[in-house]
Short mmCIF file of N, CA and C in Angstrom, two decimals:
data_model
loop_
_atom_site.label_atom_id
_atom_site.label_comp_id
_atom_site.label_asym_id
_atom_site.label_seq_id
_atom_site.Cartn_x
_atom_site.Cartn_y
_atom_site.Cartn_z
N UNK P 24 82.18 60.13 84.98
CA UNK P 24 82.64 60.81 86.17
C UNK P 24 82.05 60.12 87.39
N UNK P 25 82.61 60.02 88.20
CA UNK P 25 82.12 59.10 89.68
C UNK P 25 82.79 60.16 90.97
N UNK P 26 81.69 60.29 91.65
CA UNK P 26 81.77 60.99 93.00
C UNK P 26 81.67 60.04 94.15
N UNK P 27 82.44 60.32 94.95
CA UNK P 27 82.40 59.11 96.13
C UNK P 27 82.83 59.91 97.59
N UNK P 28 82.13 59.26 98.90
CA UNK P 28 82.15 59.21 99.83
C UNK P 28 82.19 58.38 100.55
N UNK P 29 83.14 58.43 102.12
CA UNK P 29 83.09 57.22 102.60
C UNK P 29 81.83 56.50 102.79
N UNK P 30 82.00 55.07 103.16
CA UNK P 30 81.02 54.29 103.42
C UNK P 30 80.48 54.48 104.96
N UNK P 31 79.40 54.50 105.12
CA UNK P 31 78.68 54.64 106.65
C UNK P 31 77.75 53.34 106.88
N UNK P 32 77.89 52.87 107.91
CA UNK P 32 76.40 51.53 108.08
C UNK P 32 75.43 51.95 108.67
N UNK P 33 74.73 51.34 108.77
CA UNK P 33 72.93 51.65 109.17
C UNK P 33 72.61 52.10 111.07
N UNK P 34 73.89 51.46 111.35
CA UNK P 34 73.64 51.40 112.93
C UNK P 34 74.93 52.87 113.22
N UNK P 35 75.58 53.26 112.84
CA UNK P 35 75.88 54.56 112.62
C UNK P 35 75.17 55.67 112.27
N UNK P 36 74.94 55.42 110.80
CA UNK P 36 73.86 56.53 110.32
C UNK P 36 72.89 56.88 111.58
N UNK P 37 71.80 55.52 112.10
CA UNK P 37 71.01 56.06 112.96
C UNK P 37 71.24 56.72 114.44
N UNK P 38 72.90 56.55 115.12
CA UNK P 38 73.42 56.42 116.23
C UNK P 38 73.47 58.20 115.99
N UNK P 39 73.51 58.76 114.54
CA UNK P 39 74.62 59.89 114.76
C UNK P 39 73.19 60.86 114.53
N UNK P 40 71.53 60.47 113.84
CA UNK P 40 70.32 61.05 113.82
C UNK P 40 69.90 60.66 115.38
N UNK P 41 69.92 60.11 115.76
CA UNK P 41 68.89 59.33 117.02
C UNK P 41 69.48 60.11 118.19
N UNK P 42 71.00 59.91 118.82
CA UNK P 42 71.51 59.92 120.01
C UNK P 42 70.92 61.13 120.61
N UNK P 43 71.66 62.16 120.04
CA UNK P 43 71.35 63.27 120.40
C UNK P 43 70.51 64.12 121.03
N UNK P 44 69.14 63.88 119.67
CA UNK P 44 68.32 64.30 120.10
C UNK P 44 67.84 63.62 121.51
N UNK P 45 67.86 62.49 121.26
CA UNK P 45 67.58 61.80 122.41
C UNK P 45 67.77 62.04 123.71
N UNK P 46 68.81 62.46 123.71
CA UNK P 46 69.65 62.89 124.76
C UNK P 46 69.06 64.47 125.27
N UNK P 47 69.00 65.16 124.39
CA UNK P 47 68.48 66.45 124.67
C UNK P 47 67.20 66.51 125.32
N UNK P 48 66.59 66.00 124.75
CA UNK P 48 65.14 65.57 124.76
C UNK P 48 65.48 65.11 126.48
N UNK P 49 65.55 63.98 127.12
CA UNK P 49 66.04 63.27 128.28
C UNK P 49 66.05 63.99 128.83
N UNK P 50 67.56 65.39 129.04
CA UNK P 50 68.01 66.03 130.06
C UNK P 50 66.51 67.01 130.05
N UNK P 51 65.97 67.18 129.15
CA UNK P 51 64.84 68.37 129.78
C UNK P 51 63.89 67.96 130.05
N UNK P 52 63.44 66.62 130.42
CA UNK P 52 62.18 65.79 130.51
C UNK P 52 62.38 65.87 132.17
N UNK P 53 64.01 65.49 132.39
CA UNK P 53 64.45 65.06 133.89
C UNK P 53 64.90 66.41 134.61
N UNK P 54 65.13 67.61 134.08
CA UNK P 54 65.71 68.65 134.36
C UNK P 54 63.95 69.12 135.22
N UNK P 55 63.15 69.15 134.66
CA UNK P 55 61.66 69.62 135.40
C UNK P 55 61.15 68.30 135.51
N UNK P 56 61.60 67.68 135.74
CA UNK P 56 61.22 66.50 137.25
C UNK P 56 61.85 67.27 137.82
N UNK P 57 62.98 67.19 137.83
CA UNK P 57 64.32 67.88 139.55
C UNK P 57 63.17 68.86 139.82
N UNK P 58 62.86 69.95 138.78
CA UNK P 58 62.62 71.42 139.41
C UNK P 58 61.08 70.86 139.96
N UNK P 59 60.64 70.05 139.49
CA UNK P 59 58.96 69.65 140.34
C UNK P 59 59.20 68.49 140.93
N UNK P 60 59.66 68.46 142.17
CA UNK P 60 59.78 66.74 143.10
C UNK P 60 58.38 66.21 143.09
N UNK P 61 57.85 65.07 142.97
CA UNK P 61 56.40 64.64 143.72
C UNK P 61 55.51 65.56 142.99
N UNK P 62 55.59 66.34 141.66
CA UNK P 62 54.32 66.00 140.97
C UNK P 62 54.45 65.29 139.58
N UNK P 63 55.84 64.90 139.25
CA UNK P 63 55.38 63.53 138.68
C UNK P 63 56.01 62.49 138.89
N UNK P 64 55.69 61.22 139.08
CA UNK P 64 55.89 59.79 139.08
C UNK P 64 56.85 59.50 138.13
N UNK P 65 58.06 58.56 138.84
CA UNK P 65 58.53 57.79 137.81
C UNK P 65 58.19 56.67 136.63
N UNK P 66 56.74 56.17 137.14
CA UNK P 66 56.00 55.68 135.85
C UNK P 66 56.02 56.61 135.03
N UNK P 67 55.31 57.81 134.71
CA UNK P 67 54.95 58.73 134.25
C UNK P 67 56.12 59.11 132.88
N UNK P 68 57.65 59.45 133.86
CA UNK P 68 58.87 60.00 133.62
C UNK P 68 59.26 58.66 132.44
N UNK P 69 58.91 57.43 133.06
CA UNK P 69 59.76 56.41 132.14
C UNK P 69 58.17 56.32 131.01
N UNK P 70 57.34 56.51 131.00
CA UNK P 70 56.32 56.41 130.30
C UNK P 70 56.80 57.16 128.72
N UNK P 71 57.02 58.67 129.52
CA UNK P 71 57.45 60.06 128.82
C UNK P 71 58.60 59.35 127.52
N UNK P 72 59.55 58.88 128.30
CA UNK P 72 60.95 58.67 127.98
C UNK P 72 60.70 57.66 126.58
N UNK P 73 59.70 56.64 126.92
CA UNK P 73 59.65 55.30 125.95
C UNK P 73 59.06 55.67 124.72
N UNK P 74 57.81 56.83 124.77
CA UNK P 74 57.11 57.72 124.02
C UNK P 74 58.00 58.25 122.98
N UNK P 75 59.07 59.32 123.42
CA UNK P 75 60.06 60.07 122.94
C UNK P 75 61.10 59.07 121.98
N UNK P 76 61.19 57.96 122.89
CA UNK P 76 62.56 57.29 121.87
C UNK P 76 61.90 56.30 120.53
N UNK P 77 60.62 56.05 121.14
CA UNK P 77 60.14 55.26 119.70
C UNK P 77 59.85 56.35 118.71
N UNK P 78 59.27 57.27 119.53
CA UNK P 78 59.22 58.70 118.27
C UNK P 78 60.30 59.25 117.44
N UNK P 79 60.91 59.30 117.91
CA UNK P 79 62.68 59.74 117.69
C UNK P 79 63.53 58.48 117.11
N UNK P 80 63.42 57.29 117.49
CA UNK P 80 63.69 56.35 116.72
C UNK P 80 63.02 56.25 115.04
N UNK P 81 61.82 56.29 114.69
CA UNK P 81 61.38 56.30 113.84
C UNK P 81 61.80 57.34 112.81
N UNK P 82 61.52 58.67 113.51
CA UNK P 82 62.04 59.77 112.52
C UNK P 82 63.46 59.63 112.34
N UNK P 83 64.49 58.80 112.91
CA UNK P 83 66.09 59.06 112.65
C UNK P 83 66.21 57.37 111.66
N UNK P 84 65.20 56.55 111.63
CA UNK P 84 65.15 55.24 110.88
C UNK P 84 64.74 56.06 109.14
N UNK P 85 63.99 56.95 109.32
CA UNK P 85 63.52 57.29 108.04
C UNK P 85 64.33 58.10 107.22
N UNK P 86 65.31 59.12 108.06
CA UNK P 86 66.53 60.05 107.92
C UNK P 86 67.34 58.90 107.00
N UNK P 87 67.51 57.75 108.10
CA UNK P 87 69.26 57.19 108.04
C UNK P 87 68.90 55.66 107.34
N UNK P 88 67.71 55.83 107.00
CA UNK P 88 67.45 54.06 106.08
C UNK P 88 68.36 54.32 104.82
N UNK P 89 68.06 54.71 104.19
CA UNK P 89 68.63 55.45 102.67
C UNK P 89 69.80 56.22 102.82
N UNK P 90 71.19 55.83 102.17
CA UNK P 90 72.20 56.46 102.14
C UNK P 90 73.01 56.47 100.71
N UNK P 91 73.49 57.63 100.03
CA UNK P 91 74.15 57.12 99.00
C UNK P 91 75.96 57.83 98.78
N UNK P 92 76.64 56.58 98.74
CA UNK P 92 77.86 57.29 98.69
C UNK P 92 78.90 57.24 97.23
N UNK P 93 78.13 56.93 96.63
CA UNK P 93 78.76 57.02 95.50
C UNK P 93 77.52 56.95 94.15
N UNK P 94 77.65 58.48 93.55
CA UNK P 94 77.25 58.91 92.28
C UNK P 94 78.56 58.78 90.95
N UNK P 95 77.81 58.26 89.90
CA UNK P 95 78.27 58.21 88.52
C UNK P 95 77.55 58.84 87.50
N UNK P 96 78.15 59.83 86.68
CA UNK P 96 77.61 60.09 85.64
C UNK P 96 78.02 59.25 84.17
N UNK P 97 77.11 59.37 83.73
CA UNK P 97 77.62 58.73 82.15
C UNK P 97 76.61 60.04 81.20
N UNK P 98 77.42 59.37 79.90
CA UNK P 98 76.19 60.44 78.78
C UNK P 98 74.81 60.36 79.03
N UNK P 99 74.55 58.82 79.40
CA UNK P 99 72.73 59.00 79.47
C UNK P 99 72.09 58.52 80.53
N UNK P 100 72.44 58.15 81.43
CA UNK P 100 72.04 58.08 82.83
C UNK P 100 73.03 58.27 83.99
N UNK P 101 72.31 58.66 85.26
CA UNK P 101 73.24 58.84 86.68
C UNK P 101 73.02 57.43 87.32
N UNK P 102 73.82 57.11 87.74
CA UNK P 102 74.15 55.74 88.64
C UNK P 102 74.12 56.23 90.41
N UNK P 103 73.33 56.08 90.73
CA UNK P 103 73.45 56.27 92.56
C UNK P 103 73.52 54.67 93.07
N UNK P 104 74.58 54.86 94.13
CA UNK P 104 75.41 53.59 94.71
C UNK P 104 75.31 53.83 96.40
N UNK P 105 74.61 53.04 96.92
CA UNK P 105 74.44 53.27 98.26
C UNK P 105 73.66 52.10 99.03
N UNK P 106 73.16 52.40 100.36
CA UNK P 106 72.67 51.33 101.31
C UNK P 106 71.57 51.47 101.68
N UNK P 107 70.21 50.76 101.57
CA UNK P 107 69.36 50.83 102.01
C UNK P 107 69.33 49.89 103.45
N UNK P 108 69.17 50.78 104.13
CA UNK P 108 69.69 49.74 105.76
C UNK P 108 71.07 49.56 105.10
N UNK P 109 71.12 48.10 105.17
CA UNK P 109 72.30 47.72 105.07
C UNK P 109 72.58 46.62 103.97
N UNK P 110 71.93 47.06 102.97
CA UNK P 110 71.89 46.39 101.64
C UNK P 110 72.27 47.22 100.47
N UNK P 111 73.06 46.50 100.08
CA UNK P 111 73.64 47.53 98.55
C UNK P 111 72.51 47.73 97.82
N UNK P 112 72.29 48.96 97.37
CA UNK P 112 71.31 49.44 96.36
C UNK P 112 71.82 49.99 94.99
N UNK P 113 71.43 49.73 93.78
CA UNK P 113 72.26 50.66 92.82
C UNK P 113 71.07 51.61 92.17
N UNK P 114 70.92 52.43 91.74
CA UNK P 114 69.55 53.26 90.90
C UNK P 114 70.57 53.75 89.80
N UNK P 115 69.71 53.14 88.54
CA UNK P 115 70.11 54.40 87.35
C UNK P 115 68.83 54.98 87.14
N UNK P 116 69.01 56.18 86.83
CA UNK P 116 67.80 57.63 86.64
C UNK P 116 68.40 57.85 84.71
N UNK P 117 67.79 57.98 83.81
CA UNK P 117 68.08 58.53 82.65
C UNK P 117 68.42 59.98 82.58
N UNK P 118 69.03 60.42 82.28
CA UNK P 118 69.71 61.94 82.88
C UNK P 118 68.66 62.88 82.05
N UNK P 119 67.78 62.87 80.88
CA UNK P 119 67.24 63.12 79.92
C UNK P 119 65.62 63.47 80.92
N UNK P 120 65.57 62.47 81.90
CA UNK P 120 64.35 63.06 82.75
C UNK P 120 64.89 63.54 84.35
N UNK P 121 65.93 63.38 84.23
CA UNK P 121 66.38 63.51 85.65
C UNK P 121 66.34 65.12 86.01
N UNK P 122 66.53 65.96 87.27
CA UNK P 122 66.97 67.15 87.43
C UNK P 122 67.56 66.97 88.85
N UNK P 123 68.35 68.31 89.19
CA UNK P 123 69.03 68.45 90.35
C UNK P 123 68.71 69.92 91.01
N UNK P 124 68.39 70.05 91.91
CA UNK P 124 68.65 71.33 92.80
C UNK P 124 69.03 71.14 94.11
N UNK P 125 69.68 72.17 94.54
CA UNK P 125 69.97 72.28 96.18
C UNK P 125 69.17 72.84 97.13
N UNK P 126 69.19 71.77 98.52
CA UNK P 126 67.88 71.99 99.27
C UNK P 126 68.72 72.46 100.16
N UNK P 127 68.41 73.41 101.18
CA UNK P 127 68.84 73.44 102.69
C UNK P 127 67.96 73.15 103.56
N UNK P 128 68.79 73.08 104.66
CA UNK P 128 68.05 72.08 105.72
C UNK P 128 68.44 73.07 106.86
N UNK P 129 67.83 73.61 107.66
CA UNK P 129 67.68 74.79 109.04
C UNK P 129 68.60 74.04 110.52
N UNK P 130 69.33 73.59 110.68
CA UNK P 130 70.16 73.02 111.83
C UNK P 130 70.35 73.49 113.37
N UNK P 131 69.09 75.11 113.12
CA UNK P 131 69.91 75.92 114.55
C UNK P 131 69.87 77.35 114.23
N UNK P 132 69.85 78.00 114.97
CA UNK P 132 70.21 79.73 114.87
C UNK P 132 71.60 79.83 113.71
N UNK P 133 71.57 80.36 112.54
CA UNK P 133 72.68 80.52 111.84
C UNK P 133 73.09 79.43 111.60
N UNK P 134 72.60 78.46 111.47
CA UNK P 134 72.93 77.21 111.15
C UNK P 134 72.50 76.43 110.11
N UNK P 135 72.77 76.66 108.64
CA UNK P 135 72.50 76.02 107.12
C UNK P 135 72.88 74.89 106.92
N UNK P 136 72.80 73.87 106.46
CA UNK P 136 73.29 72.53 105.95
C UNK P 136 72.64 72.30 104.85
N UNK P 137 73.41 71.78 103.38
CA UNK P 137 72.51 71.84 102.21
C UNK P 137 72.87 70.51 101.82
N UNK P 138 72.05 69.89 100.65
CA UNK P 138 72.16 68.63 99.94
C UNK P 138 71.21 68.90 98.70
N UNK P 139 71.68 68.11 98.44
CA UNK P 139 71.32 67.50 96.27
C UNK P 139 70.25 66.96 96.72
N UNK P 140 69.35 67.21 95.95
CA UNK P 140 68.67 66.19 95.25
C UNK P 140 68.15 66.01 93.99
N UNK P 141 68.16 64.84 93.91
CA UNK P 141 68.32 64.59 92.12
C UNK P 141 66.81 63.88 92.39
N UNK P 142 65.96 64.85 91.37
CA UNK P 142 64.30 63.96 90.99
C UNK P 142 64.63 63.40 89.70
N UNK P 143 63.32 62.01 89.52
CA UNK P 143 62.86 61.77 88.50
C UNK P 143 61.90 61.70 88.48
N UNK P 144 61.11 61.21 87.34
CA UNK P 144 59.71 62.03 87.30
C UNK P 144 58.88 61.27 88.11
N UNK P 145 59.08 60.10 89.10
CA UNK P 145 58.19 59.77 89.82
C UNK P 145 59.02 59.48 90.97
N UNK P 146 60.66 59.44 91.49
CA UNK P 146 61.20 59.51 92.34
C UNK P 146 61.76 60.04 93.13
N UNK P 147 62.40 60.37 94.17
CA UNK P 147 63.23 62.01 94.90
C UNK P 147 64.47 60.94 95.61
N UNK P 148 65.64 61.61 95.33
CA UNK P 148 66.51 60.91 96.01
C UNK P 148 67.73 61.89 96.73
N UNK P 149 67.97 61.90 97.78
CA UNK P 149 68.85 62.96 98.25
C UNK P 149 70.16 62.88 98.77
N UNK P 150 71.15 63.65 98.06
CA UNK P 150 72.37 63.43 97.98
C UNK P 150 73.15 64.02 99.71
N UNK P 151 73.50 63.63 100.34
CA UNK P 151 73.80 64.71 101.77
C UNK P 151 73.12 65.02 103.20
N UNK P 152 71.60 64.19 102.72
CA UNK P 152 71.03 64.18 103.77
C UNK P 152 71.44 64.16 105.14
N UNK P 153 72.72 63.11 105.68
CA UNK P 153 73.47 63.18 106.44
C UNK P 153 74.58 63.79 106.59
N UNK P 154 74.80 65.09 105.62
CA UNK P 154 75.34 65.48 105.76
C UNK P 154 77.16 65.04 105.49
N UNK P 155 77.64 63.84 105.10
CA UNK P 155 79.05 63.37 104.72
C UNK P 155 79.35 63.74 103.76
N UNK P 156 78.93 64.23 102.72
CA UNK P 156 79.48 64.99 101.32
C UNK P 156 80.05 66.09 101.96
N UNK P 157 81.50 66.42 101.04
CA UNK P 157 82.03 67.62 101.15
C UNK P 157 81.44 68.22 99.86
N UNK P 158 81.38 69.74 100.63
CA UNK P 158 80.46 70.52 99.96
C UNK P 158 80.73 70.83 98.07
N UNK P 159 82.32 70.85 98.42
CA UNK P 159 83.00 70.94 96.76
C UNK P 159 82.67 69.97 95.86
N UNK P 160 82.63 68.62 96.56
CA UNK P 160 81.93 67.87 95.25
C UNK P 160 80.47 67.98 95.20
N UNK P 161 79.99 68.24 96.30
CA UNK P 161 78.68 68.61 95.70
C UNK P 161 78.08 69.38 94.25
N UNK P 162 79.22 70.59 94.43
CA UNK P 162 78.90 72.00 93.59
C UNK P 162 79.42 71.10 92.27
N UNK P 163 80.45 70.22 92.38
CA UNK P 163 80.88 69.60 91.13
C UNK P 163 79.67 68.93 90.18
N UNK P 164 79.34 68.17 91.32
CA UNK P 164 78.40 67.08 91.26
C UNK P 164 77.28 67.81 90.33
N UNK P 165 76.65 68.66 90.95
CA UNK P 165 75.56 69.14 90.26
C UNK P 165 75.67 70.15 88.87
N UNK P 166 77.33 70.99 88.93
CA UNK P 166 77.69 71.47 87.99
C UNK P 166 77.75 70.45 86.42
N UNK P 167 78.27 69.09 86.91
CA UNK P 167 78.22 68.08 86.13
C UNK P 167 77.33 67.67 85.34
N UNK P 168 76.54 67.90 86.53
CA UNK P 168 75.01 67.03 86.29
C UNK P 168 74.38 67.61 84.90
N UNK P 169 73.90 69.42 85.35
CA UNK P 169 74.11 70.32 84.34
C UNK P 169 74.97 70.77 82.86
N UNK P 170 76.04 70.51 83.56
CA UNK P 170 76.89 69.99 81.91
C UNK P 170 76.22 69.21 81.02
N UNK P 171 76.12 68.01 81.32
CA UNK P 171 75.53 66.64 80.73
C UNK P 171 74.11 66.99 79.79
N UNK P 172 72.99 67.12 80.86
CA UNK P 172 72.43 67.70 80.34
C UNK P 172 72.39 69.11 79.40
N UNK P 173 73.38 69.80 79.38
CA UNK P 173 73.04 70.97 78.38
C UNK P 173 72.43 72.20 78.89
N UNK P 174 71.84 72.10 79.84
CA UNK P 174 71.05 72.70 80.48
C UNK P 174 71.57 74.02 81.46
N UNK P 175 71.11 75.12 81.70
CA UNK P 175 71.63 76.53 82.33
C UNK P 175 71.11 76.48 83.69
N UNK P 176 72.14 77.39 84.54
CA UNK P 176 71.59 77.42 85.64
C UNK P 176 70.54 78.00 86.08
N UNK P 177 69.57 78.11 86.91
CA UNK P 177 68.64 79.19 87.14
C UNK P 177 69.38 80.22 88.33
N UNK P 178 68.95 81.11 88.12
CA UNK P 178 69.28 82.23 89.48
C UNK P 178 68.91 81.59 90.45
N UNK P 179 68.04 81.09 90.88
CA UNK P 179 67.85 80.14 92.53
C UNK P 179 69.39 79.14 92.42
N UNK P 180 70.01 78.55 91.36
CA UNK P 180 70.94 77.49 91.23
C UNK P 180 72.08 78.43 91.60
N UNK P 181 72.34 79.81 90.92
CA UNK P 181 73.88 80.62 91.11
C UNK P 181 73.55 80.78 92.83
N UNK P 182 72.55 81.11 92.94
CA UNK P 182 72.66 82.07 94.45
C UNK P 182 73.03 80.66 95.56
N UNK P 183 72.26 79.44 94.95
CA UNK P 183 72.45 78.32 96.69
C UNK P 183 74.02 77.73 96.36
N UNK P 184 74.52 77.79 94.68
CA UNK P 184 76.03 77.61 94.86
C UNK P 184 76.47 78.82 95.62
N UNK P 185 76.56 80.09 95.51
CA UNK P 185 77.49 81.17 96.01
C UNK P 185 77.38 80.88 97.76
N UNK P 186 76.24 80.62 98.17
CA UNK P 186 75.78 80.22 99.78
C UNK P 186 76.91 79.30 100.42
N UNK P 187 76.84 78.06 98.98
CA UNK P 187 77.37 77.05 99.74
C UNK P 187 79.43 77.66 99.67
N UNK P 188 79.37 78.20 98.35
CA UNK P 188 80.88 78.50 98.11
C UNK P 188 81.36 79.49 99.65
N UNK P 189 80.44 80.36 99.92
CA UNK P 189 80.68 80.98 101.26
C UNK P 189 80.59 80.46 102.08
N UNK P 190 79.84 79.13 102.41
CA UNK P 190 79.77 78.59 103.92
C UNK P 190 81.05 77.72 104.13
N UNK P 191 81.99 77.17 102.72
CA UNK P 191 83.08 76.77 102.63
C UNK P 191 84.25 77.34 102.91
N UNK P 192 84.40 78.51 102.92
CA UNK P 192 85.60 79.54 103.01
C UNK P 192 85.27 79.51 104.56
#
Protein backbone atom coordinates (compact mmCIF):
# COMPACT_ATOMS: atom_id res chain seq x y z
CA UNK A 1 0.00 0.00 0.00
CA UNK A 2 1.63 3.51 -0.76
CA UNK A 3 0.29 6.86 0.53
CA UNK A 4 1.36 9.95 -1.22
CA UNK A 5 1.38 13.65 -1.11
CA UNK A 6 2.35 16.36 -3.17
CA UNK A 7 5.93 17.22 -3.32
CA UNK A 8 7.02 20.55 -1.37
CA UNK A 9 10.86 22.03 -1.49
CA UNK A 10 12.85 23.25 1.30
CA UNK A 11 12.56 26.97 0.44
CA UNK A 12 8.70 26.62 0.57
CA UNK A 13 8.38 24.43 3.45
CA UNK A 14 10.44 27.17 5.35
CA UNK A 15 8.65 30.35 3.52
CA UNK A 16 5.18 28.87 4.71
CA UNK A 17 6.87 28.11 8.87
CA UNK A 18 9.06 31.35 8.84
CA UNK A 19 6.96 34.23 7.01
CA UNK A 20 4.40 34.67 9.14
CA UNK A 21 5.41 34.51 12.19
CA UNK A 22 7.81 36.81 11.18
CA UNK A 23 5.65 39.09 10.10
CA UNK A 24 3.54 39.09 13.18
CA UNK A 25 6.25 39.30 15.31
CA UNK A 26 7.49 42.76 13.06
CA UNK A 27 4.08 44.50 13.10
CA UNK A 28 4.13 44.37 17.04
CA UNK A 29 7.79 45.16 17.56
CA UNK A 30 6.95 48.45 15.19
CA UNK A 31 3.32 48.92 16.34
CA UNK A 32 4.99 50.12 20.11
CA UNK A 33 7.70 51.95 18.50
CA UNK A 34 4.70 54.14 16.78
CA UNK A 35 2.91 54.11 20.28
CA UNK A 36 6.52 55.16 22.09
CA UNK A 37 8.31 57.86 19.57
CA UNK A 38 12.01 58.58 20.96
CA UNK A 39 12.22 55.93 23.54
CA UNK A 40 13.58 53.57 21.30
CA UNK A 41 16.25 53.90 18.62
CA UNK A 42 16.26 52.51 15.35
CA UNK A 43 19.49 50.62 16.17
CA UNK A 44 17.73 49.10 18.91
CA UNK A 45 14.35 48.33 16.58
CA UNK A 46 16.70 46.77 13.76
CA UNK A 47 18.80 45.07 16.57
CA UNK A 48 15.23 43.59 17.94
CA UNK A 49 14.23 42.60 14.34
CA UNK A 50 17.73 40.58 13.41
CA UNK A 51 17.37 38.78 16.98
CA UNK A 52 13.73 37.61 16.09
CA UNK A 53 14.45 36.42 12.47
CA UNK A 54 17.55 34.32 13.25
CA UNK A 55 15.39 32.97 16.11
CA UNK A 56 12.48 32.27 14.02
CA UNK A 57 14.58 31.21 11.20
CA UNK A 58 16.06 28.43 13.12
CA UNK A 59 12.91 27.12 14.74
CA UNK A 60 11.03 27.09 11.09
CA UNK A 61 14.66 25.30 9.59
CA UNK A 62 14.06 22.56 12.23
CA UNK A 63 10.04 22.36 11.51
CA UNK A 64 10.67 22.33 7.60
CA UNK A 65 14.28 20.41 7.23
CA UNK A 66 12.51 16.97 7.27
CA UNK A 67 9.55 16.31 5.05
CA UNK A 68 7.89 13.11 4.02
CA UNK A 69 5.52 12.66 1.19
CA UNK A 70 5.23 9.43 0.43
CA UNK A 71 4.69 6.29 2.90
CA UNK A 72 4.68 2.49 1.81
CA UNK A 73 3.61 -0.34 3.58
CA UNK A 74 4.75 -3.84 2.89
CA UNK A 75 4.29 -7.13 5.19
CA UNK A 76 7.52 -6.33 7.05
CA UNK A 77 8.62 -2.96 6.91
CA UNK A 78 7.24 0.85 6.26
CA UNK A 79 9.13 2.74 3.59
CA UNK A 80 9.08 6.69 4.31
CA UNK A 81 10.00 8.73 1.06
CA UNK A 82 10.79 12.31 1.50
CA UNK A 83 13.37 15.40 1.61
CA UNK A 84 15.75 16.22 3.92
CA UNK A 85 16.38 19.94 2.85
CA UNK A 86 16.41 19.13 -0.43
CA UNK A 87 17.77 15.71 -0.77
CA UNK A 88 15.84 12.56 -1.35
CA UNK A 89 15.76 10.49 1.74
CA UNK A 90 14.27 6.92 1.86
CA UNK A 91 13.86 5.15 5.66
CA UNK A 92 12.66 1.59 6.04
CA UNK A 93 11.49 1.01 9.86
CA UNK A 94 10.66 -2.97 10.34
CA UNK A 95 6.95 -2.77 11.09
CA UNK A 96 7.55 -5.61 13.89
CA UNK A 97 9.31 -2.67 16.04
CA UNK A 98 7.68 0.15 14.58
CA UNK A 99 4.40 1.95 16.25
CA UNK A 100 2.08 4.80 15.28
CA UNK A 101 -0.01 7.30 17.23
CA UNK A 102 -1.62 10.65 16.62
CA UNK A 103 -0.17 13.81 17.99
CA UNK A 104 -1.95 17.20 17.98
CA UNK A 105 -0.43 20.24 17.66
CA UNK A 106 -2.42 23.62 19.46
CA UNK A 107 -2.53 26.28 16.31
CA UNK A 108 -4.74 29.04 18.16
CA UNK A 109 -7.95 29.40 20.21
CA UNK A 110 -10.03 26.28 18.84
CA UNK A 111 -7.54 25.54 16.67
CA UNK A 112 -6.27 21.52 16.45
CA UNK A 113 -3.96 20.28 13.75
CA UNK A 114 -2.88 16.56 14.10
CA UNK A 115 -0.09 14.27 12.53
CA UNK A 116 1.37 10.62 12.65
CA UNK A 117 4.03 9.69 14.01
CA UNK A 118 5.56 6.56 13.45
CA UNK A 119 8.51 5.58 16.31
CA UNK A 120 11.16 3.12 16.22
CA UNK A 121 12.87 2.04 18.93
CA UNK A 122 15.55 4.60 18.68
CA UNK A 123 13.91 6.99 16.03
CA UNK A 124 10.65 9.50 15.83
CA UNK A 125 9.53 10.47 12.51
CA UNK A 126 6.45 12.64 11.80
CA UNK A 127 3.96 12.24 9.29
CA UNK A 128 2.02 15.98 8.78
CA UNK A 129 4.09 18.09 10.59
CA UNK A 130 3.38 20.65 7.94
CA UNK A 131 0.42 19.91 7.87
CA UNK A 132 -0.13 18.71 3.68
CA UNK A 133 -1.63 15.31 4.45
CA UNK A 134 -5.27 15.08 4.02
CA UNK A 135 -6.61 13.98 7.07
CA UNK A 136 -8.44 10.70 5.42
CA UNK A 137 -5.32 9.19 4.48
CA UNK A 138 -3.96 9.78 7.49
CA UNK A 139 -6.76 7.70 9.45
CA UNK A 140 -6.01 5.14 6.52
CA UNK A 141 -2.50 5.33 6.96
CA UNK A 142 -2.41 4.47 10.51
CA UNK A 143 -5.53 2.15 10.31
CA UNK A 144 -3.12 0.23 7.90
CA UNK A 145 -0.34 0.50 9.82
CA UNK A 146 -2.40 -1.38 12.61
CA UNK A 147 -3.78 -3.91 10.29
CA UNK A 148 -0.27 -5.08 9.38
CA UNK A 149 0.76 -5.34 12.51
CA UNK A 150 -2.18 -7.28 14.08
CA UNK A 151 -2.39 -5.08 16.63
CA UNK A 152 -5.81 -3.21 18.41
CA UNK A 153 -6.54 0.11 18.85
CA UNK A 154 -6.19 1.74 22.21
CA UNK A 155 -9.03 4.10 23.45
CA UNK A 156 -6.55 7.17 23.20
CA UNK A 157 -6.29 5.72 19.19
CA UNK A 158 -10.55 5.52 18.75
CA UNK A 159 -11.02 8.93 20.47
CA UNK A 160 -7.93 11.13 18.28
CA UNK A 161 -9.51 9.15 15.08
CA UNK A 162 -13.24 10.29 16.02
CA UNK A 163 -11.50 14.11 16.66
CA UNK A 164 -9.93 13.97 13.48
CA UNK A 165 -13.20 12.22 11.63
CA UNK A 166 -15.09 15.41 13.16
CA UNK A 167 -12.68 18.07 12.34
CA UNK A 168 -13.21 16.62 8.65
CA UNK A 169 -16.94 16.94 8.31
Amino acid sequence: MKFTVEKNNYFNRLKKEYLFYFLLLSTVVFYFHHNNPGRIDWPVIIGIMLVLAFIFSLLAHKIAKTNFHEVELNEDHITLRGHEINKPIEIKLPIKNTDAQFKSIGQGRGKIEYFLRITNDTEVYDINKLLNWNYNSLINLFNSIKDLKKEPKSIDDKLMIELIEKKVK
